[in-house]
Amino acid sequence: MSRAQVRAVALCLVINLVDGFDLLVTSFVGPSITREWSLSPSGVGVLLSGGLAGMAIGGLFLAPLADRVGRRRLTLACLALASLGMVAAAAAQDFGQLLAFRAVTGAAVGAMAASLPVLTSEYANHRRRGLVVALITTGYGLGSVIAGIASSILLGSFGWRSVFVFGAIVTALLFAVALRFLPESMDFLVARRPRQALEKLNRILVSIGRTPVTELPAARPASAKMALDALFRGRNALRTVLVWVAFVSAQLMFYFASSWTPSLLLKAGMSSQQGISGGVLLSLGGVTGAVLLGLLVSKVGPRRLTAAYFGIGALALILFSFSLGTLAIALVVAVLVGLFLNGTVTGINVIVPDLYPAEARATALGMAVAVSRLGAVLAPLLAGFLLQSGWAPASMFRFFAIPGVIGAAATLLLARFGRKPAGRPVESVVAEA
């Protein structure tokens, strides 16, 4: 991979990292907000779901714009929107305002969640594509780790609002960096042919050490309707449904654990700092799991490997439920929970771009992200309701192991009914390494 390719991939990783901070920071500042505003457990669940609900809106309504206006332009707009949402959240005066502003930030993150894996898969070479896409998804875990560390440093001295301000500043700085260095999607330039597409494509080809072309390669006419039809054409209909079931299951498990672990550890008798430590270790485990999946995916295959992650993740949640009484064991198992639960989300992000033609990839992943947010939104809400109804933390962890079984079955069926991906239009321009 050339220096320009590495830079593009690294920038996508950093954007995902900041997205993870912006999206998951409420999990760490939630206990402080709860004390200040006297929120009920169900109210906390609603607040934790606010950003995730916005993510669904962004994935459904904003992400498809990437196939029309370009991945770069949409990503820049969403970085600006996310920064504004974080500033507004820091200034929120009541629960309703904070919930609305969290939804705004979530919408921006949801749109980028669909574009960045697709853009990354283009700039990675064939041999490293699975690993690179997996590395990109570690951004959420790394962002969550930074959110936990920032919360530990800032909460005591400056209060929960300062954590949102910190996130807003970092996101704004990243916008400036992306404005200078983030490249456009080569698939988009070939498929949609915007103004000066040939010149832009040749600049990219030269930057990554490829030979310029005299004309754009042939590409099928693309439209929003065609991109949407590709999701349900022939056997893709079954594949799309299986992807959605697996993605919803993964989000149920992951966002329950990532959103509620600090609060549930506190409920189980640990201190506030120990609860934050548990959340940070879970996130670190998630980063490890995504990297491990990326290293294994070329040898095992993403679909079967993801199914294994689902099954082991469910077992890890059950094991965690029995370890809550012992701090040292609970913190160790938290790493395993994060490792396998985040790995399921990573695996699906690796799988989806290869199932669909280039002109439909951002739409397909955006739709999958939007549908999967049903699980992401439901998980904190359901956990809050169960906690308010008297469920013990251990029982809740066992309950949320059930989606792991469902996700494993859906992913195994996806492996059974899958197919090798069609060639990307840009592959006629760029020889794979």
Short mmCIF file of C-alpha atoms in Angstrom, two decimals:
data_model
loop_
_atom_site.label_atom_id
_atom_site.label_comp_id
_atom_site.label_asym_id
_atom_site.label_seq_id
_atom_site.Cartn_x
_atom_site.Cartn_y
_atom_site.Cartn_z
CA MET A 1 0.00 0.00 0.00
CA SER A 2 1.27 3.44 -0.93
CA ARG A 3 1.70 6.29 1.52
CA ALA A 4 -1.49 7.92 0.18
CA GLN A 5 -3.45 4.70 0.73
CA VAL A 6 -2.14 4.33 4.26
CA ARG A 7 -2.97 7.98 4.97
CA ALA A 8 -6.54 7.56 3.69
CA VAL A 9 -7.07 4.44 5.80
CA ALA A 10 -5.52 6.06 8.89
CA LEU A 11 -7.73 9.12 8.52
CA CYS A 12 -10.85 6.95 8.28
CA LEU A 13 -9.75 5.18 11.46
CA VAL A 14 -9.32 8.47 13.32
CA ILE A 15 -12.73 9.68 12.12
CA ASN A 16 -14.30 6.46 13.40
CA LEU A 17 -12.46 6.95 16.70
CA VAL A 18 -13.93 10.42 17.17
CA ASP A 19 -17.34 9.09 16.12
CA GLY A 20 -17.06 6.44 18.84
CA PHE A 21 -16.22 9.11 21.41
CA ASP A 22 -19.13 11.32 20.33
CA LEU A 23 -21.60 8.44 20.30
CA LEU A 24 -20.64 6.55 23.48
CA VAL A 25 -19.57 9.37 25.79
CA THR A 26 -23.03 9.41 27.41
CA SER A 27 -22.33 5.96 28.88
CA PHE A 28 -19.57 7.46 31.04
CA VAL A 29 -21.16 10.80 31.95
CA GLY A 30 -24.62 9.25 32.38
CA PRO A 31 -24.26 8.60 36.15
CA SER A 32 -23.30 12.27 36.71
CA ILE A 33 -26.27 13.50 34.65
CA THR A 34 -28.52 11.09 36.54
CA ARG A 35 -27.48 12.53 39.89
CA GLU A 36 -27.79 16.15 38.72
CA TRP A 37 -31.21 15.74 37.09
CA SER A 38 -32.55 12.86 39.25
CA LEU A 39 -33.29 10.60 36.28
CA SER A 40 -35.02 7.25 36.68
CA PRO A 41 -33.43 4.07 35.22
CA SER A 42 -35.87 4.18 32.31
CA GLY A 43 -34.99 7.85 31.75
CA VAL A 44 -31.31 6.94 31.62
CA GLY A 45 -32.18 4.26 29.07
CA VAL A 46 -33.96 6.83 26.91
CA LEU A 47 -30.97 9.19 27.13
CA LEU A 48 -28.52 6.44 26.19
CA SER A 49 -30.74 5.58 23.22
CA GLY A 50 -30.93 9.17 21.96
CA GLY A 51 -27.67 9.08 20.02
CA LEU A 52 -28.43 5.58 18.75
CA ALA A 53 -31.86 6.63 17.50
CA GLY A 54 -30.20 9.52 15.70
CA MET A 55 -27.75 7.03 14.23
CA ALA A 56 -30.66 5.09 12.74
CA ILE A 57 -32.03 8.28 11.18
CA GLY A 58 -28.60 9.12 9.78
CA GLY A 59 -28.11 5.65 8.36
CA LEU A 60 -31.54 5.63 6.75
CA PHE A 61 -31.84 9.17 5.37
CA LEU A 62 -28.31 10.63 5.21
CA ALA A 63 -26.09 7.65 4.33
CA PRO A 64 -27.69 7.01 0.89
CA LEU A 65 -26.61 10.54 -0.08
CA ALA A 66 -23.03 9.23 -0.19
CA ASP A 67 -23.87 7.34 -3.39
CA ARG A 68 -25.16 10.60 -4.88
CA VAL A 69 -22.94 13.45 -3.60
CA GLY A 70 -19.81 11.49 -2.71
CA ARG A 71 -18.43 9.87 0.42
CA ARG A 72 -15.95 12.69 1.05
CA ARG A 73 -18.48 15.51 0.89
CA LEU A 74 -20.96 13.68 3.12
CA THR A 75 -18.27 12.81 5.66
CA LEU A 76 -17.14 16.43 5.92
CA ALA A 77 -20.72 17.66 6.37
CA CYS A 78 -21.35 15.06 9.07
CA LEU A 79 -18.17 15.95 10.98
CA ALA A 80 -19.36 19.55 11.12
CA LEU A 81 -22.83 18.44 12.23
CA ALA A 82 -21.43 16.14 14.93
CA SER A 83 -19.28 18.93 16.35
CA LEU A 84 -22.27 21.28 16.52
CA GLY A 85 -24.32 18.57 18.22
CA MET A 86 -21.65 18.10 20.89
CA VAL A 87 -21.48 21.84 21.59
CA ALA A 88 -25.25 22.01 21.88
CA ALA A 89 -25.28 19.00 24.24
CA ALA A 90 -22.79 20.77 26.52
CA ALA A 91 -25.18 23.75 26.71
CA ALA A 92 -28.37 21.70 27.21
CA GLN A 93 -30.54 22.95 30.07
CA ASP A 94 -32.92 20.02 30.46
CA PHE A 95 -33.45 16.38 29.56
CA GLY A 96 -35.41 17.10 26.39
CA GLN A 97 -32.76 19.39 24.95
CA LEU A 98 -29.94 16.98 25.71
CA LEU A 99 -31.87 14.10 24.13
CA ALA A 100 -32.49 16.11 20.95
CA PHE A 101 -28.87 17.20 20.63
CA ARG A 102 -27.63 13.66 21.19
CA ALA A 103 -29.91 12.57 18.33
CA VAL A 104 -28.33 15.20 16.06
CA THR A 105 -24.83 13.91 16.79
CA GLY A 106 -26.04 10.34 16.35
CA ALA A 107 -27.48 11.16 12.91
CA ALA A 108 -24.09 12.45 11.77
CA VAL A 109 -22.29 9.39 13.13
CA GLY A 110 -24.85 7.06 11.51
CA ALA A 111 -24.23 8.51 8.07
CA MET A 112 -20.45 8.21 8.45
CA ALA A 113 -20.76 4.66 9.75
CA ALA A 114 -22.02 3.62 6.31
CA SER A 115 -19.49 5.57 4.22
CA LEU A 116 -16.21 4.99 6.03
CA PRO A 117 -15.97 1.16 5.74
CA VAL A 118 -16.80 1.41 2.02
CA LEU A 119 -14.21 4.13 1.46
CA THR A 120 -11.65 2.17 3.46
CA SER A 121 -12.24 -1.02 1.47
CA GLU A 122 -11.44 0.88 -1.73
CA TYR A 123 -8.10 2.24 -0.57
CA ALA A 124 -6.90 -1.00 1.01
CA ASN A 125 -5.34 -3.54 -1.30
CA HIS A 126 -6.97 -6.92 -1.80
CA ARG A 127 -4.64 -8.82 0.50
CA ARG A 128 -5.21 -6.51 3.46
CA ARG A 129 -8.80 -5.41 2.86
CA GLY A 130 -10.41 -7.55 5.56
CA LEU A 131 -7.81 -6.53 8.13
CA VAL A 132 -8.04 -2.84 7.24
CA VAL A 133 -11.85 -2.71 7.40
CA ALA A 134 -11.66 -4.52 10.75
CA LEU A 135 -9.09 -2.00 11.99
CA ILE A 136 -11.40 0.86 11.00
CA THR A 137 -14.16 -0.51 13.20
CA THR A 138 -11.80 -0.48 16.18
CA GLY A 139 -12.31 3.27 16.10
CA TYR A 140 -15.54 2.97 18.08
CA GLY A 141 -13.78 0.99 20.80
CA LEU A 142 -10.82 3.37 20.89
CA GLY A 143 -13.18 6.33 21.00
CA SER A 144 -15.02 4.76 23.91
CA VAL A 145 -11.72 4.20 25.73
CA ILE A 146 -10.81 7.86 25.25
CA ALA A 147 -14.29 8.87 26.40
CA GLY A 148 -13.77 6.89 29.60
CA ILE A 149 -10.33 8.39 30.21
CA ALA A 150 -11.54 11.92 29.45
CA SER A 151 -14.49 11.43 31.78
CA SER A 152 -12.21 10.27 34.59
CA ILE A 153 -10.02 13.35 34.17
CA LEU A 154 -12.67 16.01 33.52
CA LEU A 155 -15.74 14.97 35.52
CA GLY A 156 -14.38 15.62 38.99
CA SER A 157 -13.03 19.10 38.26
CA PHE A 158 -15.20 20.48 35.48
CA GLY A 159 -18.42 18.44 35.38
CA TRP A 160 -20.06 16.39 32.64
CA ARG A 161 -20.52 19.32 30.24
CA SER A 162 -16.75 19.65 29.85
CA VAL A 163 -16.55 16.16 28.34
CA PHE A 164 -18.94 17.18 25.55
CA VAL A 165 -16.94 20.38 24.96
CA PHE A 166 -13.76 18.33 24.65
CA GLY A 167 -15.43 16.07 22.08
CA ALA A 168 -16.71 19.06 20.10
CA ILE A 169 -13.23 20.62 19.87
CA VAL A 170 -11.58 17.37 18.75
CA THR A 171 -14.30 16.77 16.13
CA ALA A 172 -13.89 20.31 14.76
CA LEU A 173 -10.12 19.85 14.48
CA LEU A 174 -10.64 16.58 12.65
CA PHE A 175 -12.95 18.34 10.18
CA ALA A 176 -10.06 20.64 9.27
CA VAL A 177 -7.70 17.70 8.77
CA ALA A 178 -10.24 15.77 6.67
CA LEU A 179 -10.90 18.84 4.53
CA ARG A 180 -7.24 18.77 3.53
CA PHE A 181 -6.45 15.06 3.32
CA LEU A 182 -9.60 12.91 2.92
CA PRO A 183 -9.81 11.58 -0.67
CA GLU A 184 -12.98 10.94 -2.65
CA SER A 185 -14.23 7.43 -3.40
CA MET A 186 -12.85 6.14 -6.70
CA ASP A 187 -15.93 3.95 -7.13
CA PHE A 188 -18.09 7.06 -6.76
CA LEU A 189 -16.10 8.95 -9.41
CA VAL A 190 -16.47 6.07 -11.86
CA ALA A 191 -20.08 5.19 -11.12
CA ARG A 192 -21.57 8.70 -10.73
CA ARG A 193 -19.16 10.73 -12.92
CA PRO A 194 -19.37 14.14 -11.23
CA ARG A 195 -17.78 17.23 -12.77
CA GLN A 196 -14.06 16.73 -13.53
CA ALA A 197 -14.34 13.07 -12.51
CA LEU A 198 -11.51 11.99 -14.82
CA GLU A 199 -9.12 14.65 -13.52
CA LYS A 200 -9.95 13.80 -9.89
CA LEU A 201 -9.55 10.08 -10.52
CA ASN A 202 -6.17 10.58 -12.18
CA ARG A 203 -4.91 12.71 -9.28
CA ILE A 204 -5.84 9.87 -6.93
CA LEU A 205 -4.24 7.25 -9.17
CA VAL A 206 -0.99 9.19 -9.33
CA SER A 207 -0.99 9.69 -5.54
CA ILE A 208 -1.24 5.92 -4.96
CA GLY A 209 1.40 5.09 -7.56
CA ARG A 210 -0.87 3.96 -10.41
CA THR A 211 -0.86 4.96 -14.06
CA PRO A 212 -3.37 7.68 -15.09
CA VAL A 213 -6.11 6.74 -17.56
CA THR A 214 -7.28 8.59 -20.66
CA GLU A 215 -10.96 7.94 -20.09
CA LEU A 216 -13.26 6.66 -17.40
CA PRO A 217 -14.00 2.93 -17.58
CA ALA A 218 -17.48 1.83 -18.54
CA ALA A 219 -19.89 1.88 -15.64
CA ARG A 220 -23.52 0.96 -15.34
CA PRO A 221 -25.92 3.87 -14.90
CA ALA A 222 -26.51 4.38 -11.21
CA SER A 223 -29.52 5.79 -9.46
CA ALA A 224 -30.98 5.73 -5.98
CA LYS A 225 -33.68 3.34 -7.22
CA MET A 226 -31.11 1.00 -8.78
CA ALA A 227 -29.01 1.05 -5.61
CA LEU A 228 -32.05 0.18 -3.52
CA ASP A 229 -33.21 -2.49 -5.97
CA ALA A 230 -29.81 -4.19 -5.72
CA LEU A 231 -30.56 -4.99 -2.07
CA PHE A 232 -33.57 -7.10 -2.99
CA ARG A 233 -32.71 -8.44 -6.44
CA GLY A 234 -32.70 -12.25 -6.67
CA ARG A 235 -30.96 -14.02 -3.82
CA ASN A 236 -29.73 -10.69 -2.50
CA ALA A 237 -33.15 -10.36 -0.84
CA LEU A 238 -32.37 -13.31 1.42
CA ARG A 239 -28.84 -12.08 2.02
CA THR A 240 -30.13 -8.62 2.94
CA VAL A 241 -32.60 -10.01 5.47
CA LEU A 242 -29.94 -12.24 7.02
CA VAL A 243 -27.53 -9.29 7.26
CA TRP A 244 -30.23 -7.25 8.99
CA VAL A 245 -31.03 -10.01 11.50
CA ALA A 246 -27.34 -10.51 12.29
CA PHE A 247 -26.72 -6.77 12.57
CA VAL A 248 -29.70 -6.21 14.90
CA SER A 249 -28.51 -9.08 17.11
CA ALA A 250 -24.97 -7.69 17.21
CA GLN A 251 -26.20 -4.22 18.12
CA LEU A 252 -28.47 -5.54 20.88
CA MET A 253 -25.54 -7.25 22.58
CA PHE A 254 -22.91 -4.61 21.92
CA TYR A 255 -24.87 -1.51 22.89
CA PHE A 256 -26.35 -3.12 25.98
CA ALA A 257 -22.85 -3.93 27.21
CA SER A 258 -21.17 -0.70 26.11
CA SER A 259 -24.00 1.58 27.34
CA TRP A 260 -24.89 -0.05 30.63
CA THR A 261 -21.75 -1.79 31.94
CA PRO A 262 -20.46 1.21 34.01
CA SER A 263 -23.90 1.77 35.58
CA LEU A 264 -24.59 -1.94 36.20
CA LEU A 265 -21.21 -2.44 37.85
CA LEU A 266 -22.10 0.49 40.09
CA LYS A 267 -25.46 -1.15 40.79
CA ALA A 268 -23.69 -4.42 41.63
CA GLY A 269 -21.77 -2.69 44.44
CA MET A 270 -18.65 -1.28 42.78
CA SER A 271 -17.51 2.33 42.98
CA SER A 272 -18.06 4.90 40.26
CA GLN A 273 -14.38 4.74 39.25
CA GLN A 274 -14.50 0.94 39.12
CA GLY A 275 -17.58 1.16 36.90
CA ILE A 276 -15.76 3.47 34.48
CA SER A 277 -12.76 1.10 34.56
CA GLY A 278 -15.04 -1.79 33.60
CA GLY A 279 -16.40 0.19 30.67
CA VAL A 280 -12.90 1.15 29.51
CA LEU A 281 -11.66 -2.46 29.71
CA LEU A 282 -14.70 -3.64 27.76
CA SER A 283 -13.85 -1.10 25.07
CA LEU A 284 -10.20 -2.17 25.01
CA GLY A 285 -11.35 -5.74 24.58
CA GLY A 286 -13.47 -4.56 21.66
CA VAL A 287 -10.43 -3.06 19.96
CA THR A 288 -8.52 -6.31 20.44
CA GLY A 289 -11.41 -8.34 19.09
CA ALA A 290 -11.69 -6.27 15.94
CA VAL A 291 -7.95 -6.51 15.23
CA LEU A 292 -7.98 -10.26 15.89
CA LEU A 293 -10.89 -10.73 13.51
CA GLY A 294 -9.04 -8.76 10.85
CA LEU A 295 -5.99 -11.00 11.23
CA LEU A 296 -8.04 -14.19 11.04
CA VAL A 297 -10.58 -13.20 8.40
CA SER A 298 -8.44 -14.11 5.36
CA LYS A 299 -7.78 -17.58 6.78
CA VAL A 300 -11.19 -18.51 8.16
CA GLY A 301 -13.60 -16.39 6.09
CA PRO A 302 -15.58 -13.45 7.50
CA ARG A 303 -18.98 -15.16 7.68
CA ARG A 304 -18.00 -18.27 9.63
CA LEU A 305 -15.62 -16.28 11.80
CA THR A 306 -18.34 -13.76 12.66
CA ALA A 307 -20.72 -16.60 13.55
CA ALA A 308 -18.09 -17.93 15.98
CA TYR A 309 -17.74 -14.47 17.51
CA PHE A 310 -21.51 -14.37 18.08
CA GLY A 311 -21.54 -17.71 19.89
CA ILE A 312 -18.51 -17.02 22.07
CA GLY A 313 -19.80 -13.51 22.79
CA ALA A 314 -23.02 -14.97 24.18
CA LEU A 315 -21.00 -17.29 26.43
CA ALA A 316 -18.85 -14.36 27.58
CA LEU A 317 -21.94 -12.40 28.65
CA ILE A 318 -23.14 -15.38 30.69
CA LEU A 319 -19.71 -15.74 32.29
CA PHE A 320 -19.70 -12.02 33.08
CA SER A 321 -23.02 -12.39 34.90
CA PHE A 322 -21.41 -14.85 37.33
CA SER A 323 -18.33 -12.67 37.93
CA LEU A 324 -19.99 -9.45 39.11
CA GLY A 325 -19.32 -10.20 42.77
CA THR A 326 -15.54 -10.22 42.32
CA LEU A 327 -13.91 -7.07 40.95
CA ALA A 328 -10.74 -8.62 39.52
CA ILE A 329 -12.58 -11.41 37.71
CA ALA A 330 -15.28 -9.05 36.44
CA LEU A 331 -12.71 -6.69 34.95
CA VAL A 332 -10.91 -9.56 33.20
CA VAL A 333 -14.14 -10.97 31.78
CA ALA A 334 -15.16 -7.46 30.66
CA VAL A 335 -12.24 -7.57 28.24
CA LEU A 336 -13.55 -10.85 26.78
CA VAL A 337 -17.07 -9.46 26.48
CA GLY A 338 -15.84 -6.45 24.57
CA LEU A 339 -13.53 -8.59 22.42
CA PHE A 340 -16.28 -10.80 21.04
CA LEU A 341 -19.21 -8.38 21.00
CA ASN A 342 -17.36 -5.68 19.08
CA GLY A 343 -15.99 -8.40 16.82
CA THR A 344 -19.51 -9.29 15.67
CA VAL A 345 -20.11 -5.69 14.53
CA THR A 346 -16.69 -5.64 12.85
CA GLY A 347 -17.38 -8.90 11.05
CA ILE A 348 -20.62 -7.65 9.54
CA ASN A 349 -18.91 -4.45 8.36
CA VAL A 350 -16.36 -6.65 6.59
CA ILE A 351 -19.06 -8.85 5.04
CA VAL A 352 -21.51 -6.27 3.68
CA PRO A 353 -19.41 -4.32 1.10
CA ASP A 354 -18.56 -7.55 -0.74
CA LEU A 355 -22.20 -8.60 -1.11
CA TYR A 356 -23.32 -5.72 -3.34
CA PRO A 357 -22.24 -3.88 -6.50
CA ALA A 358 -20.23 -0.67 -6.11
CA GLU A 359 -23.10 1.71 -6.86
CA ALA A 360 -25.14 0.21 -4.01
CA ARG A 361 -22.56 -0.37 -1.28
CA ALA A 362 -23.08 2.79 0.76
CA THR A 363 -26.85 2.41 0.37
CA ALA A 364 -26.67 -1.25 1.44
CA LEU A 365 -24.51 -0.54 4.48
CA GLY A 366 -26.54 2.55 5.31
CA MET A 367 -29.77 0.55 5.24
CA ALA A 368 -28.17 -2.20 7.32
CA VAL A 369 -26.89 0.37 9.83
CA ALA A 370 -30.34 1.98 9.98
CA VAL A 371 -32.17 -1.31 10.54
CA SER A 372 -29.56 -2.48 13.03
CA ARG A 373 -30.18 0.62 15.11
CA LEU A 374 -33.45 -1.01 16.09
CA GLY A 375 -31.27 -3.23 18.26
CA ALA A 376 -28.99 -0.37 19.28
CA VAL A 377 -31.91 1.80 20.39
CA LEU A 378 -33.87 -1.03 21.98
CA ALA A 379 -30.95 -2.36 24.05
CA PRO A 380 -30.52 0.63 26.44
CA LEU A 381 -34.29 1.17 26.62
CA LEU A 382 -35.01 -2.47 27.42
CA ALA A 383 -32.17 -2.61 29.96
CA GLY A 384 -33.51 0.49 31.70
CA PHE A 385 -37.01 -1.00 31.84
CA LEU A 386 -35.71 -4.32 33.21
CA LEU A 387 -33.62 -2.55 35.85
CA GLN A 388 -36.57 -0.42 36.92
CA SER A 389 -38.69 -3.58 37.08
CA GLY A 390 -36.33 -5.09 39.63
CA TRP A 391 -34.06 -7.28 37.49
CA ALA A 392 -30.61 -7.93 38.96
CA PRO A 393 -27.60 -6.92 36.83
CA ALA A 394 -26.51 -10.57 36.50
CA SER A 395 -29.88 -11.61 35.06
CA MET A 396 -29.72 -8.79 32.52
CA PHE A 397 -26.36 -9.93 31.18
CA ARG A 398 -27.72 -13.46 30.75
CA PHE A 399 -30.84 -12.17 29.00
CA PHE A 400 -28.81 -10.25 26.44
CA ALA A 401 -26.84 -13.38 25.56
CA ILE A 402 -29.91 -14.65 23.64
CA PRO A 403 -29.32 -12.40 20.58
CA GLY A 404 -25.89 -14.00 20.24
CA VAL A 405 -27.49 -17.33 19.38
CA ILE A 406 -29.79 -15.68 16.84
CA GLY A 407 -26.93 -13.73 15.26
CA ALA A 408 -24.77 -16.86 14.98
CA ALA A 409 -27.57 -18.69 13.16
CA ALA A 410 -28.18 -15.81 10.75
CA THR A 411 -24.48 -15.46 9.93
CA LEU A 412 -24.09 -19.20 9.34
CA LEU A 413 -27.02 -19.07 6.93
CA LEU A 414 -25.39 -16.08 5.25
CA ALA A 415 -22.29 -18.20 4.74
CA ARG A 416 -24.48 -20.95 3.28
CA PHE A 417 -26.33 -18.67 0.84
CA GLY A 418 -23.53 -16.20 0.15
CA ARG A 419 -21.63 -15.71 -3.06
CA LYS A 420 -18.36 -14.23 -4.20
CA PRO A 421 -18.60 -10.48 -4.77
CA ALA A 422 -18.91 -8.94 -8.16
CA GLY A 423 -15.93 -6.94 -9.37
CA ARG A 424 -15.77 -3.29 -8.50
CA PRO A 425 -15.79 -0.80 -11.37
CA VAL A 426 -12.55 0.76 -10.18
CA GLU A 427 -10.79 -2.57 -10.41
CA SER A 428 -10.53 -2.04 -14.14
CA VAL A 429 -8.53 1.09 -13.33
CA VAL A 430 -6.46 0.07 -10.30
CA ALA A 431 -4.64 -3.26 -10.35
CA GLU A 432 -5.00 -4.98 -7.00
CA ALA A 433 -1.76 -5.55 -5.13
#
